[in-house]
Coordinates of C-alpha atoms in Angstrom, one line a residue:
Chain A
M3 CA 161.0 -61.5 75.2
K4 CA 162.8 -60.6 72.0
I5 CA 165.9 -62.6 71.1
A6 CA 168.3 -61.7 68.3
V7 CA 170.3 -64.6 66.9
V8 CA 173.3 -63.2 65.0
G9 CA 176.2 -64.9 63.4
T10 CA 177.7 -66.7 60.5
S11 CA 176.2 -69.4 58.3
N12 CA 175.9 -71.5 61.4
I13 CA 172.8 -69.6 62.4
G14 CA 171.1 -71.7 59.8
A15 CA 170.5 -74.5 62.3
I16 CA 168.4 -72.1 64.5
K17 CA 166.8 -70.3 61.6
Y18 CA 165.4 -73.6 60.3
A19 CA 164.3 -74.7 63.8
E20 CA 162.2 -71.5 64.4
A21 CA 158.9 -73.4 64.3
Q22 CA 160.1 -76.0 66.9
I23 CA 161.6 -73.2 69.0
A24 CA 158.3 -71.3 68.9
V25 CA 156.6 -74.3 70.3
E26 CA 159.1 -75.0 73.0
H27 CA 159.7 -71.4 74.0
P28 CA 156.5 -69.5 73.3
A29 CA 157.7 -66.5 75.4
L30 CA 160.8 -66.1 73.3
Q31 CA 160.4 -64.4 69.9
I32 CA 163.5 -64.9 67.8
T33 CA 164.9 -62.9 64.9
C34 CA 167.9 -64.3 62.9
Y35 CA 170.5 -62.3 61.2
G36 CA 173.3 -64.0 59.4
L37 CA 176.3 -63.1 57.2
P38 CA 178.8 -65.4 55.4
G39 CA 181.8 -66.1 57.6
R40 CA 184.2 -63.5 56.3
G41 CA 181.5 -60.9 56.0
F42 CA 180.5 -61.6 59.6
D43 CA 184.0 -61.1 60.7
E44 CA 184.1 -57.6 59.3
A45 CA 180.6 -56.7 60.5
K46 CA 180.0 -54.6 63.6
V47 CA 177.5 -52.3 65.3
N48 CA 177.4 -48.7 64.2
E49 CA 177.0 -45.7 66.5
T50 CA 173.3 -46.4 66.9
L51 CA 173.9 -50.1 67.7
V52 CA 172.7 -51.4 64.4
F53 CA 174.7 -54.6 63.5
Q54 CA 175.6 -54.4 59.9
P55 CA 178.2 -55.6 57.3
N56 CA 181.1 -53.5 56.2
Q57 CA 179.3 -50.7 54.4
S58 CA 181.9 -50.4 51.8
D59 CA 181.1 -53.9 50.6
S60 CA 178.1 -53.2 48.5
R61 CA 177.8 -56.9 47.4
L62 CA 177.7 -58.1 50.9
C63 CA 175.2 -55.4 51.9
K64 CA 172.9 -56.7 49.1
V65 CA 173.4 -60.3 50.4
A66 CA 172.5 -59.1 54.0
Q67 CA 169.3 -57.5 52.7
R68 CA 168.3 -60.5 50.6
V69 CA 169.0 -63.1 53.2
N70 CA 167.8 -61.2 56.3
G71 CA 165.2 -58.9 54.9
C72 CA 167.1 -55.9 56.3
A73 CA 170.5 -54.4 55.7
G74 CA 171.3 -54.3 59.4
L75 CA 169.8 -55.4 62.7
D76 CA 169.0 -52.8 65.4
L77 CA 170.1 -54.6 68.5
T78 CA 168.6 -52.1 70.9
T79 CA 165.2 -53.6 70.2
F80 CA 166.1 -57.0 71.6
D81 CA 166.2 -58.2 75.2
H82 CA 169.0 -60.7 74.6
I83 CA 171.5 -61.4 71.8
L84 CA 172.8 -64.9 71.0
V85 CA 175.9 -64.7 68.8
I86 CA 176.9 -67.9 67.0
A87 CA 180.5 -67.0 66.3
D88 CA 183.5 -68.6 64.8
T89 CA 185.7 -71.3 66.4
L90 CA 187.3 -68.8 68.9
G91 CA 190.8 -70.2 69.0
M92 CA 189.7 -73.8 69.1
P93 CA 191.6 -75.0 66.0
A94 CA 194.9 -73.6 67.2
T95 CA 194.3 -75.2 70.6
L96 CA 193.6 -78.6 69.1
W97 CA 196.5 -78.4 66.7
T98 CA 198.8 -77.7 69.7
A99 CA 197.2 -80.6 71.6
A100 CA 197.7 -82.9 68.6
S101 CA 201.3 -81.8 68.0
Y102 CA 202.6 -82.5 71.5
D103 CA 202.3 -84.7 74.5
I104 CA 201.4 -82.5 77.4
A105 CA 204.1 -83.3 79.9
D106 CA 201.9 -83.0 83.0
W107 CA 199.4 -85.5 81.7
P108 CA 200.0 -89.3 81.8
A109 CA 199.6 -90.2 78.1
R110 CA 202.8 -90.5 76.0
T111 CA 202.7 -91.0 72.2
G112 CA 206.3 -90.2 71.4
R113 CA 205.6 -86.6 70.4
A114 CA 207.6 -83.7 71.8
L115 CA 206.7 -82.7 75.3
L116 CA 205.0 -79.5 76.1
S117 CA 204.4 -78.3 79.6
E118 CA 200.8 -77.7 80.8
P119 CA 201.6 -74.0 81.5
A120 CA 202.8 -73.6 77.9
F121 CA 199.6 -75.4 76.7
L122 CA 197.4 -73.2 78.8
S123 CA 199.3 -70.1 77.6
A124 CA 198.9 -71.2 74.0
M125 CA 195.2 -71.7 74.5
H126 CA 194.8 -68.3 76.1
E127 CA 196.8 -66.6 73.3
A128 CA 194.6 -68.3 70.7
I129 CA 191.4 -67.3 72.3
T130 CA 192.2 -63.7 73.3
P131 CA 192.4 -62.0 70.0
R132 CA 189.2 -63.7 68.8
A133 CA 187.4 -62.7 72.0
D134 CA 188.6 -59.1 71.7
H135 CA 187.4 -59.0 68.1
L136 CA 184.0 -60.4 69.0
R137 CA 183.7 -57.8 71.8
S138 CA 184.6 -55.0 69.4
Q139 CA 181.9 -56.1 66.9
F140 CA 179.2 -55.6 69.5
G141 CA 180.3 -52.5 71.3
D142 CA 179.4 -52.7 75.0
M143 CA 176.3 -54.8 74.5
P144 CA 176.0 -57.9 76.7
I145 CA 175.8 -60.9 74.5
H146 CA 175.6 -64.7 74.8
V147 CA 178.1 -66.6 72.6
A148 CA 178.0 -70.1 71.2
L149 CA 180.8 -71.6 69.3
A150 CA 180.5 -72.7 65.7
P151 CA 179.4 -76.3 66.1
Y152 CA 182.0 -79.0 66.3
P153 CA 182.2 -80.9 63.0
T154 CA 180.5 -84.2 62.9
T155 CA 182.2 -87.5 63.3
A156 CA 182.2 -87.9 59.5
V157 CA 185.5 -85.9 59.6
V158 CA 187.3 -88.6 61.5
P159 CA 187.9 -91.4 58.9
K160 CA 190.7 -90.8 56.3
G161 CA 189.1 -89.8 53.1
D162 CA 187.3 -86.9 51.4
H163 CA 185.7 -85.6 54.6
H164 CA 188.8 -86.0 56.9
Q165 CA 189.4 -82.8 58.8
M166 CA 192.3 -82.2 61.1
P167 CA 192.7 -81.3 64.0
Y168 CA 189.2 -82.4 64.9
A169 CA 189.9 -85.9 63.6
A170 CA 192.9 -86.2 66.0
M171 CA 190.6 -85.6 69.0
A172 CA 188.6 -88.8 68.2
H173 CA 191.4 -91.0 69.5
H174 CA 193.2 -88.5 71.7
P175 CA 193.6 -90.0 75.2
E176 CA 193.2 -86.5 76.8
A177 CA 190.4 -85.1 74.6
A178 CA 187.9 -84.8 77.5
R179 CA 190.5 -82.9 79.6
I180 CA 191.3 -80.6 76.6
Q181 CA 187.6 -79.9 76.1
R182 CA 187.2 -79.1 79.8
L183 CA 190.2 -76.8 79.8
Y184 CA 189.2 -75.1 76.6
R185 CA 185.7 -74.5 77.7
A186 CA 186.9 -73.1 81.0
A187 CA 189.4 -70.8 79.3
L188 CA 186.8 -69.6 76.8
T189 CA 184.2 -69.0 79.5
R190 CA 186.7 -66.9 81.5
A191 CA 187.8 -64.9 78.4
L192 CA 184.3 -64.2 77.4
A193 CA 183.1 -63.3 80.9
A194 CA 186.0 -60.9 81.3
R195 CA 184.5 -59.1 78.3
N196 CA 180.9 -59.2 79.5
M197 CA 180.0 -62.1 77.3
I198 CA 178.3 -65.3 78.4
F199 CA 179.4 -68.6 76.9
V200 CA 176.7 -71.1 75.8
P201 CA 178.5 -74.5 75.4
Q202 CA 177.4 -76.9 72.7
P203 CA 174.8 -79.2 74.3
D204 CA 176.1 -82.6 75.5
E205 CA 173.3 -84.4 73.8
T206 CA 174.7 -83.3 70.4
I207 CA 178.3 -84.3 71.2
A208 CA 179.6 -87.7 70.1
S209 CA 183.0 -87.2 71.8
P210 CA 184.9 -84.1 72.7
F211 CA 185.1 -81.6 69.7
L212 CA 182.9 -83.9 67.5
T213 CA 179.2 -83.6 66.9
K214 CA 177.0 -86.7 66.5
E215 CA 176.8 -87.5 62.8
P216 CA 173.0 -87.4 62.4
Y217 CA 173.0 -83.7 63.3
G218 CA 174.8 -83.0 60.1
H219 CA 172.0 -84.7 58.0
G220 CA 169.7 -82.2 56.3
S221 CA 171.7 -79.1 57.3
M222 CA 170.6 -76.2 55.0
D223 CA 172.3 -73.1 53.6
F224 CA 171.2 -70.1 55.8
R225 CA 170.9 -68.1 52.7
A226 CA 168.3 -70.3 50.9
E227 CA 165.9 -72.6 52.5
G228 CA 165.9 -76.0 50.8
R229 CA 169.5 -75.9 49.7
L230 CA 171.1 -78.9 51.4
L231 CA 174.6 -78.7 52.7
N232 CA 175.4 -82.0 54.4
D233 CA 179.0 -80.8 54.8
H234 CA 179.8 -82.0 58.3
R235 CA 180.3 -78.4 59.5
H236 CA 176.8 -77.0 59.4
M237 CA 174.1 -78.6 61.5
N238 CA 170.4 -79.3 61.0
A239 CA 167.3 -77.9 62.7
D240 CA 167.4 -80.6 65.5
F241 CA 170.8 -79.2 66.4
G242 CA 169.5 -75.7 66.3
A243 CA 166.6 -76.5 68.6
S244 CA 169.0 -78.2 71.0
L245 CA 171.4 -75.3 71.0
F246 CA 168.6 -72.9 71.6
R247 CA 167.4 -74.9 74.6
A248 CA 170.9 -74.6 76.0
F249 CA 170.8 -70.9 75.4
A250 CA 167.3 -70.5 77.0
L251 CA 168.6 -72.5 80.0
T252 CA 171.6 -70.2 80.3
L253 CA 169.3 -67.2 80.1
H254 CA 167.1 -68.6 82.8
Q255 CA 170.1 -69.4 85.1
H256 CA 171.6 -66.0 84.5
D257 CA 168.3 -64.2 85.2
A258 CA 167.8 -66.3 88.4
A259 CA 171.4 -65.5 89.5
S260 CA 170.8 -61.8 88.8
Q261 CA 167.6 -61.8 90.8
N262 CA 169.3 -63.6 93.7
Q263 CA 172.0 -61.0 93.7
E264 CA 169.5 -58.2 93.7
G265 CA 167.5 -59.9 96.5
Chain Y
M9 CA 257.0 -36.7 52.8
S10 CA 259.1 -39.5 54.4
K11 CA 257.9 -43.1 54.1
S12 CA 256.2 -44.7 57.1
P13 CA 254.6 -48.1 57.6
Y14 CA 251.3 -46.3 57.8
S15 CA 251.7 -44.4 54.6
S16 CA 250.2 -47.2 52.4
L17 CA 247.4 -48.2 54.8
P18 CA 243.8 -47.8 53.7
Q19 CA 241.4 -45.3 55.3
R20 CA 239.8 -48.1 57.5
A21 CA 243.1 -48.2 59.4
F22 CA 242.8 -44.6 60.6
W23 CA 240.5 -43.3 63.3
R24 CA 239.9 -40.2 61.2
G25 CA 238.0 -41.4 58.2
G26 CA 237.6 -44.9 59.7
V27 CA 235.4 -43.8 62.6
A28 CA 235.5 -40.0 62.8
G29 CA 233.8 -38.8 59.7
A30 CA 232.6 -42.3 58.7
P31 CA 229.2 -43.9 59.0
A32 CA 228.5 -45.5 62.4
F33 CA 228.2 -48.8 60.5
P34 CA 231.2 -48.8 58.2
P35 CA 230.7 -51.3 55.4
D36 CA 234.3 -52.4 55.4
L37 CA 234.4 -53.0 59.2
Y38 CA 234.1 -56.8 59.0
R39 CA 235.9 -59.1 56.6
P40 CA 234.6 -62.7 57.0
K41 CA 237.2 -65.4 57.3
F42 CA 234.8 -67.9 55.7
P43 CA 231.5 -67.5 53.8
V44 CA 228.1 -67.9 55.4
T45 CA 225.5 -68.7 52.7
T46 CA 221.8 -69.6 52.8
D47 CA 222.9 -73.2 52.7
T48 CA 225.0 -72.9 55.9
R49 CA 223.4 -74.8 58.7
V50 CA 223.8 -72.6 61.7
F51 CA 223.5 -73.4 65.4
T52 CA 222.8 -70.4 67.5
A53 CA 223.5 -70.0 71.2
G54 CA 224.8 -67.5 73.7
S55 CA 223.6 -64.6 75.9
C56 CA 220.4 -62.8 75.1
F57 CA 221.9 -60.6 72.4
A58 CA 222.4 -63.8 70.4
Q59 CA 218.7 -64.0 70.0
H60 CA 218.9 -61.0 67.6
V61 CA 221.7 -62.7 65.6
G62 CA 219.6 -65.8 65.1
A63 CA 216.5 -63.9 64.2
A64 CA 218.3 -61.8 61.6
M65 CA 219.9 -64.9 60.1
K66 CA 216.6 -66.6 59.8
A67 CA 215.1 -63.6 58.2
A68 CA 217.9 -63.6 55.7
G69 CA 217.1 -67.1 54.7
I70 CA 220.1 -68.8 56.4
K71 CA 219.3 -72.3 57.6
V72 CA 219.2 -71.7 61.3
I73 CA 218.7 -75.0 63.0
D74 CA 215.7 -75.4 65.3
A75 CA 215.7 -78.8 66.8
E76 CA 212.8 -78.0 69.2
P77 CA 210.5 -75.9 66.9
A78 CA 207.2 -74.5 67.9
R79 CA 204.9 -77.0 66.3
R80 CA 201.6 -76.3 64.6
G81 CA 199.1 -74.5 66.8
L82 CA 201.6 -73.0 69.3
P83 CA 201.2 -69.2 68.9
P84 CA 204.2 -66.9 68.6
E85 CA 204.1 -65.1 71.9
T86 CA 203.7 -68.3 73.9
A87 CA 206.4 -70.0 71.8
S88 CA 208.9 -67.2 72.5
R89 CA 208.0 -67.0 76.2
F90 CA 208.7 -70.7 76.6
G91 CA 211.9 -70.7 74.6
Y92 CA 210.7 -72.1 71.3
G93 CA 212.5 -70.8 68.2
V94 CA 214.8 -68.6 70.3
Y95 CA 217.9 -70.7 69.8
S96 CA 218.7 -73.9 68.0
A97 CA 217.1 -75.8 70.9
R98 CA 215.3 -74.8 74.1
F99 CA 218.4 -74.3 76.2
G100 CA 217.7 -70.7 77.0
N101 CA 220.6 -68.2 77.4
L102 CA 224.1 -69.7 77.6
Y103 CA 225.8 -66.7 79.2
T104 CA 229.2 -68.3 79.7
V105 CA 231.5 -70.7 77.7
K106 CA 231.6 -73.0 80.7
Q107 CA 227.8 -73.3 80.6
F108 CA 227.9 -74.3 76.9
R109 CA 230.7 -76.7 77.7
Q110 CA 228.7 -78.2 80.4
L111 CA 225.6 -78.6 78.1
V112 CA 227.7 -80.5 75.6
D113 CA 229.3 -82.6 78.4
E114 CA 225.7 -83.5 79.5
V115 CA 224.8 -84.5 76.0
N116 CA 227.8 -86.8 76.2
G117 CA 226.6 -88.3 79.4
A118 CA 227.8 -86.0 82.3
Q119 CA 225.4 -85.0 85.1
P120 CA 225.3 -81.5 86.5
A121 CA 224.9 -81.0 90.2
L122 CA 221.6 -79.9 91.7
P123 CA 219.7 -80.1 88.3
V124 CA 216.3 -79.2 89.8
W125 CA 215.5 -76.0 91.7
E126 CA 212.2 -75.5 93.6
R127 CA 210.1 -72.5 94.5
D128 CA 206.6 -72.5 96.0
G129 CA 206.0 -76.2 95.1
R130 CA 207.0 -75.8 91.4
F131 CA 210.2 -77.1 89.9
W132 CA 212.6 -75.6 87.5
D133 CA 215.4 -77.0 85.3
A134 CA 218.3 -75.2 87.0
Q135 CA 220.2 -75.2 83.7
R136 CA 217.5 -73.4 81.8
P137 CA 215.0 -71.8 84.2
G138 CA 213.8 -69.2 81.8
V139 CA 212.2 -71.6 79.3
E140 CA 209.5 -72.6 81.8
P141 CA 208.5 -69.4 83.4
E142 CA 205.9 -71.0 85.6
G143 CA 208.0 -74.1 86.5
L144 CA 206.9 -77.7 86.3
A145 CA 204.8 -79.9 88.6
S146 CA 207.5 -82.3 89.7
P147 CA 211.3 -83.0 89.6
D148 CA 210.5 -86.1 87.5
L149 CA 208.9 -83.9 84.8
V150 CA 211.9 -81.6 84.8
Q151 CA 214.1 -84.6 84.2
E152 CA 211.9 -86.1 81.5
M153 CA 211.8 -82.9 79.6
R154 CA 215.5 -82.4 80.0
E155 CA 216.2 -85.8 78.5
Q156 CA 214.1 -85.0 75.5
H157 CA 215.9 -81.6 75.3
L158 CA 219.4 -83.1 75.4
A159 CA 218.5 -85.4 72.5
A160 CA 217.4 -82.4 70.5
V161 CA 220.6 -80.5 71.3
A162 CA 222.7 -83.5 70.2
E163 CA 220.7 -83.7 66.9
A164 CA 221.1 -79.9 66.3
L165 CA 224.8 -80.0 67.0
S166 CA 225.3 -83.0 64.7
Q167 CA 223.5 -81.1 61.8
A168 CA 225.4 -77.9 62.2
D169 CA 228.1 -76.4 59.9
M170 CA 228.7 -73.4 62.1
I171 CA 228.0 -72.3 65.7
V172 CA 227.2 -68.7 66.2
F173 CA 227.9 -68.0 69.8
T174 CA 227.6 -64.7 71.7
L175 CA 229.7 -64.5 74.8
G176 CA 227.8 -62.6 77.4
L177 CA 229.1 -62.8 81.0
T178 CA 232.2 -63.7 83.0
E179 CA 230.4 -63.6 86.3
A180 CA 228.5 -66.8 87.3
W181 CA 227.5 -69.0 90.2
E182 CA 228.9 -72.4 90.6
H183 CA 228.2 -75.4 92.8
R184 CA 231.1 -75.4 95.2
E185 CA 231.7 -79.2 95.4
T186 CA 231.4 -80.0 91.7
G187 CA 232.0 -76.8 89.8
T188 CA 228.6 -77.0 88.0
V189 CA 227.8 -73.6 86.7
Y190 CA 224.2 -72.2 86.5
P191 CA 222.8 -69.6 84.1
T192 CA 221.1 -67.6 87.0
A193 CA 222.1 -67.0 90.6
P194 CA 220.3 -69.4 93.0
G195 CA 217.3 -67.6 94.4
T196 CA 216.7 -65.4 91.4
V197 CA 214.2 -67.5 89.4
A198 CA 214.0 -70.5 91.7
G199 CA 216.1 -72.3 94.3
D200 CA 217.7 -70.7 97.4
Y201 CA 221.1 -69.1 97.8
D202 CA 223.2 -71.0 100.3
P203 CA 226.8 -69.7 100.5
D204 CA 228.0 -73.1 101.7
T205 CA 226.7 -74.7 98.5
F206 CA 227.2 -72.1 95.9
R207 CA 230.1 -69.8 95.1
F208 CA 230.5 -66.7 93.0
V209 CA 233.1 -66.9 90.2
N210 CA 234.4 -64.3 87.8
Y211 CA 236.2 -66.1 85.0
G212 CA 239.4 -64.7 83.5
V213 CA 240.8 -65.1 80.1
A214 CA 242.7 -68.3 80.9
D215 CA 239.6 -69.9 82.4
I216 CA 237.5 -69.2 79.4
L217 CA 240.1 -70.4 76.9
D218 CA 240.4 -73.6 78.9
D219 CA 236.6 -74.0 78.8
F220 CA 236.5 -73.3 75.1
T221 CA 239.2 -75.9 74.5
E222 CA 237.3 -78.5 76.5
L223 CA 234.1 -77.5 74.7
E224 CA 235.7 -78.1 71.3
E225 CA 236.9 -81.5 72.5
A226 CA 233.5 -82.4 73.7
L227 CA 231.9 -81.2 70.4
S228 CA 234.4 -83.2 68.4
E229 CA 232.7 -86.4 69.6
I230 CA 229.4 -85.1 68.0
N231 CA 230.6 -83.0 65.1
P232 CA 234.3 -82.6 64.4
N233 CA 234.0 -80.1 61.5
L234 CA 232.3 -77.2 63.1
R235 CA 233.2 -73.6 62.4
W236 CA 232.6 -70.8 64.9
L237 CA 231.4 -67.2 64.6
L238 CA 231.9 -65.5 67.9
T239 CA 230.4 -62.2 69.1
V240 CA 230.5 -60.4 72.4
S241 CA 227.2 -59.1 73.8
P242 CA 227.2 -55.3 74.1
V243 CA 224.6 -55.5 76.9
P244 CA 226.1 -54.3 80.2
L245 CA 225.8 -56.3 83.4
A246 CA 222.5 -56.0 85.2
A247 CA 224.3 -56.4 88.4
T248 CA 227.7 -57.5 89.7
A249 CA 228.6 -59.7 92.7
S250 CA 232.3 -58.8 92.3
D251 CA 232.3 -56.1 94.9
Q252 CA 233.2 -53.6 92.2
H253 CA 231.0 -50.8 90.9
V254 CA 228.9 -52.3 88.1
L255 CA 230.5 -50.0 85.5
P256 CA 234.1 -51.2 85.8
A257 CA 232.8 -54.7 86.4
T258 CA 231.0 -54.5 83.0
I259 CA 234.1 -53.2 81.3
R260 CA 236.2 -55.9 82.9
S261 CA 233.8 -58.6 81.8
K262 CA 233.5 -57.3 78.2
S263 CA 237.3 -56.8 78.0
V264 CA 238.0 -60.4 79.0
L265 CA 235.4 -61.7 76.6
R266 CA 236.7 -59.6 73.8
T267 CA 240.3 -60.7 74.5
V268 CA 239.2 -64.3 74.5
C269 CA 237.6 -63.9 71.1
D270 CA 240.7 -62.3 69.6
M271 CA 242.9 -65.1 71.0
L272 CA 240.6 -67.8 69.7
C273 CA 240.3 -66.1 66.3
D274 CA 244.1 -65.9 66.0
S275 CA 244.4 -69.6 66.9
S276 CA 242.2 -71.1 64.2
D277 CA 240.9 -70.6 60.6
R278 CA 237.7 -72.1 61.8
I279 CA 236.9 -69.4 64.3
D280 CA 235.7 -65.9 63.2
Y281 CA 234.7 -62.9 65.2
F282 CA 232.0 -60.4 64.2
P283 CA 232.4 -57.0 65.9
S284 CA 228.8 -56.4 67.0
Y285 CA 230.2 -55.2 70.3
E286 CA 232.3 -52.6 68.6
L287 CA 229.4 -51.4 66.5
V288 CA 227.4 -50.7 69.6
T289 CA 230.1 -49.1 71.7
S290 CA 231.6 -47.0 68.8
P291 CA 231.7 -43.3 69.6
A292 CA 230.5 -42.7 66.0
H293 CA 226.8 -42.8 67.1
R294 CA 225.3 -39.4 67.2
T295 CA 222.7 -40.5 69.7
S296 CA 223.0 -43.3 72.3
P297 CA 222.7 -46.8 70.9
F298 CA 221.2 -47.8 74.2
A299 CA 217.6 -47.5 75.2
D300 CA 216.5 -45.5 78.2
D301 CA 217.7 -48.2 80.6
L302 CA 221.2 -47.8 79.2
R303 CA 221.4 -51.6 78.8
S304 CA 219.1 -52.6 76.0
V305 CA 220.5 -51.9 72.5
R306 CA 217.9 -49.9 70.5
P307 CA 216.2 -52.1 67.9
E308 CA 217.3 -50.0 65.0
I309 CA 220.9 -50.3 66.1
V310 CA 220.5 -54.1 66.3
A311 CA 219.0 -54.1 62.8
Q312 CA 221.9 -52.1 61.4
I313 CA 224.4 -54.4 63.1
M314 CA 222.8 -57.4 61.5
Q315 CA 222.6 -55.6 58.2
T316 CA 226.4 -55.0 58.3
F317 CA 226.9 -58.8 59.0
L318 CA 224.6 -59.9 56.2
Q319 CA 226.1 -57.4 53.7
A320 CA 229.6 -58.7 54.4
H321 CA 228.3 -62.1 53.4
G322 CA 226.4 -60.8 50.4
L323 CA 223.1 -61.9 51.9
C324 CA 221.2 -58.7 51.4
D325 CA 220.8 -56.8 48.1
K326 CA 220.7 -53.2 49.2
D327 CA 221.5 -50.8 52.0
V328 CA 218.4 -50.9 54.1
T329 CA 217.8 -47.8 56.2
S330 CA 216.9 -48.0 59.9
E331 CA 213.4 -46.7 59.1
E332 CA 212.8 -49.6 56.6
R333 CA 214.1 -52.0 59.2
A334 CA 211.9 -50.7 62.0
P335 CA 209.1 -53.3 62.1
N336 CA 211.5 -56.2 62.2
A337 CA 213.6 -54.3 64.6
E338 CA 210.7 -53.9 67.0
A339 CA 210.3 -57.6 67.0
A340 CA 213.9 -58.1 67.6
D341 CA 213.6 -56.0 70.8
E342 CA 211.9 -58.9 72.5
A343 CA 215.0 -60.6 73.7
I344 CA 214.6 -62.7 76.8
C345 CA 217.2 -62.1 79.5
E346 CA 217.0 -63.7 82.9
D347 CA 219.8 -61.4 84.3
I348 CA 217.4 -58.4 84.2
L349 CA 215.6 -60.2 87.1
L350 CA 218.6 -59.1 89.3
D351 CA 217.1 -55.6 89.1
A352 CA 214.5 -56.8 91.6
F353 CA 217.2 -57.1 94.2
A354 CA 218.6 -53.5 93.7
P355 CA 218.4 -51.3 96.9
E356 CA 215.8 -48.9 95.5
A357 CA 213.6 -51.9 94.5
R358 CA 214.0 -53.4 98.0
Q359 CA 213.0 -50.0 99.5
D360 CA 209.7 -49.9 97.8
G361 CA 208.4 -52.4 100.3
R362 CA 208.2 -55.5 98.2
S363 CA 210.4 -58.5 98.5
P364 CA 212.6 -59.4 95.5
E365 CA 210.4 -62.5 95.2
A366 CA 207.2 -60.4 95.0
Q367 CA 208.7 -58.1 92.4
R368 CA 209.9 -61.1 90.4
D369 CA 206.4 -62.5 90.5
G370 CA 204.7 -59.2 89.7
N371 CA 207.1 -58.1 87.0
S372 CA 207.3 -61.0 84.6
P373 CA 207.1 -58.6 81.6
D374 CA 210.3 -57.1 82.8
V375 CA 212.0 -60.4 81.9
T376 CA 211.6 -59.4 78.2
K377 CA 213.4 -56.3 77.2

């Protein structure tokens, strides 16, 4: 079964886990196609369903050719497509959660109160345009979607690597609830657009919205093997293997559900 | 030619040349009593038309107070739908002077009657039902959020140099026993209409002047140096409970409010009136200033009105055409008015087989014009 893994620099984790994936999933043959974040955002399938960068950006086209070995990827030749996309409204959701106390929940920190309906509406409004955009990039093709990984716990302490709003979630009393609500909203929004959400595997998560720090060690630039990143946002091959296992499991569950429906 | 008291008057004093044959937005229509500058701290409140006034002032760089701002992460559509950034605090539309007076009384410690209304197991703040369109989970939450809101209102009022207030309605619903007034009729957004509990009122000039006097007294405890800029909403009534036809009921209402503004303006150097109502209802418009519903003011008209105001205060550099203003004007068309919900109770709406409640639930976009 042929699998296309398409996305931003975050595909690096899977790209450098290809050997491990081949061992674990011998029936799945993967092809990775990545573009830098902004370039990916402007990329889309053409009329023959070849996923390619903005053709007016000659520099990006050259990058695509050099990194991927092809200018674009013909998605019709694959059985399934896994897209590792952007953060899909997550930062805005977390900023909202960090800015207010949600009135319906028990915790009070002295922040302004926001009703849960307003919070859910904000989350929906943050997710919707990103989900619409992602859908438009891939035409009508069914795709599986994974979020860009949560940053590692290295972003929590004050200092050079500190990164809000993720750091705020480390001590947020309702972080687990927020993650549950966000994942549910994202799953619904993607499903409504014929996309299947692949959540970040629990084994990689230190606490809601934060990845275990070791998964950031040895992360490499998807454009050049051997160039270490270690930037707390990109993950290593162990993470890639774990995410791919989650994808394969989702694939299996989805196929089983489809067969049951047909039966 | 013999001398007459009119012979030395300028053209603006004559209909011919002042209206007939003049632009629909004459630049010399409005002469401010006191300046509004970008340093003026403005508190905005009133009926839904006041939302346009506040938005235009913000766009012009005037310091419009926002004591309950949309904080980082809260996206614009949700913020607006839940009453963030619409007025100087999340009090929703204050359609009547009495409602404003009651809000300030509450800031000073008074308690309105029946503060929480229920529908289908959800609970609404009866004094601002529009800011939580889906209601809240419990009466306690309504109360907790109201206490935080009242603190924000007090803070906003204490900071203000000027209140911009658009008078919208004379018709309202009161609690019989206490006189507490509500922004919507019970049973429209939430609650139930019980004629033994609630009564219809249609305020007259004297009532509103009394309310304004009491409002000023209540405000003096918070901020004694406030100036006022009054306007009258040109938006007609969505419905009347006065037993009149809605057209004369609208004219009666607007006439009373317009008279009140004139009397208040004449009574104090601290109170000014901006004739936005006249700019909409002027016969100088070649096409109707109203949208197809004959209630909503077309966005380009709103933009020109606010342009007239800003020009009078020297707050815009050039004469901007309606076309140049169009994008902002479109945004300004999103005013939130609970009174349009009364449309769901109109006979033709009842005849289409759905209950007012069902129409209300299924027509939430209609809340925004």
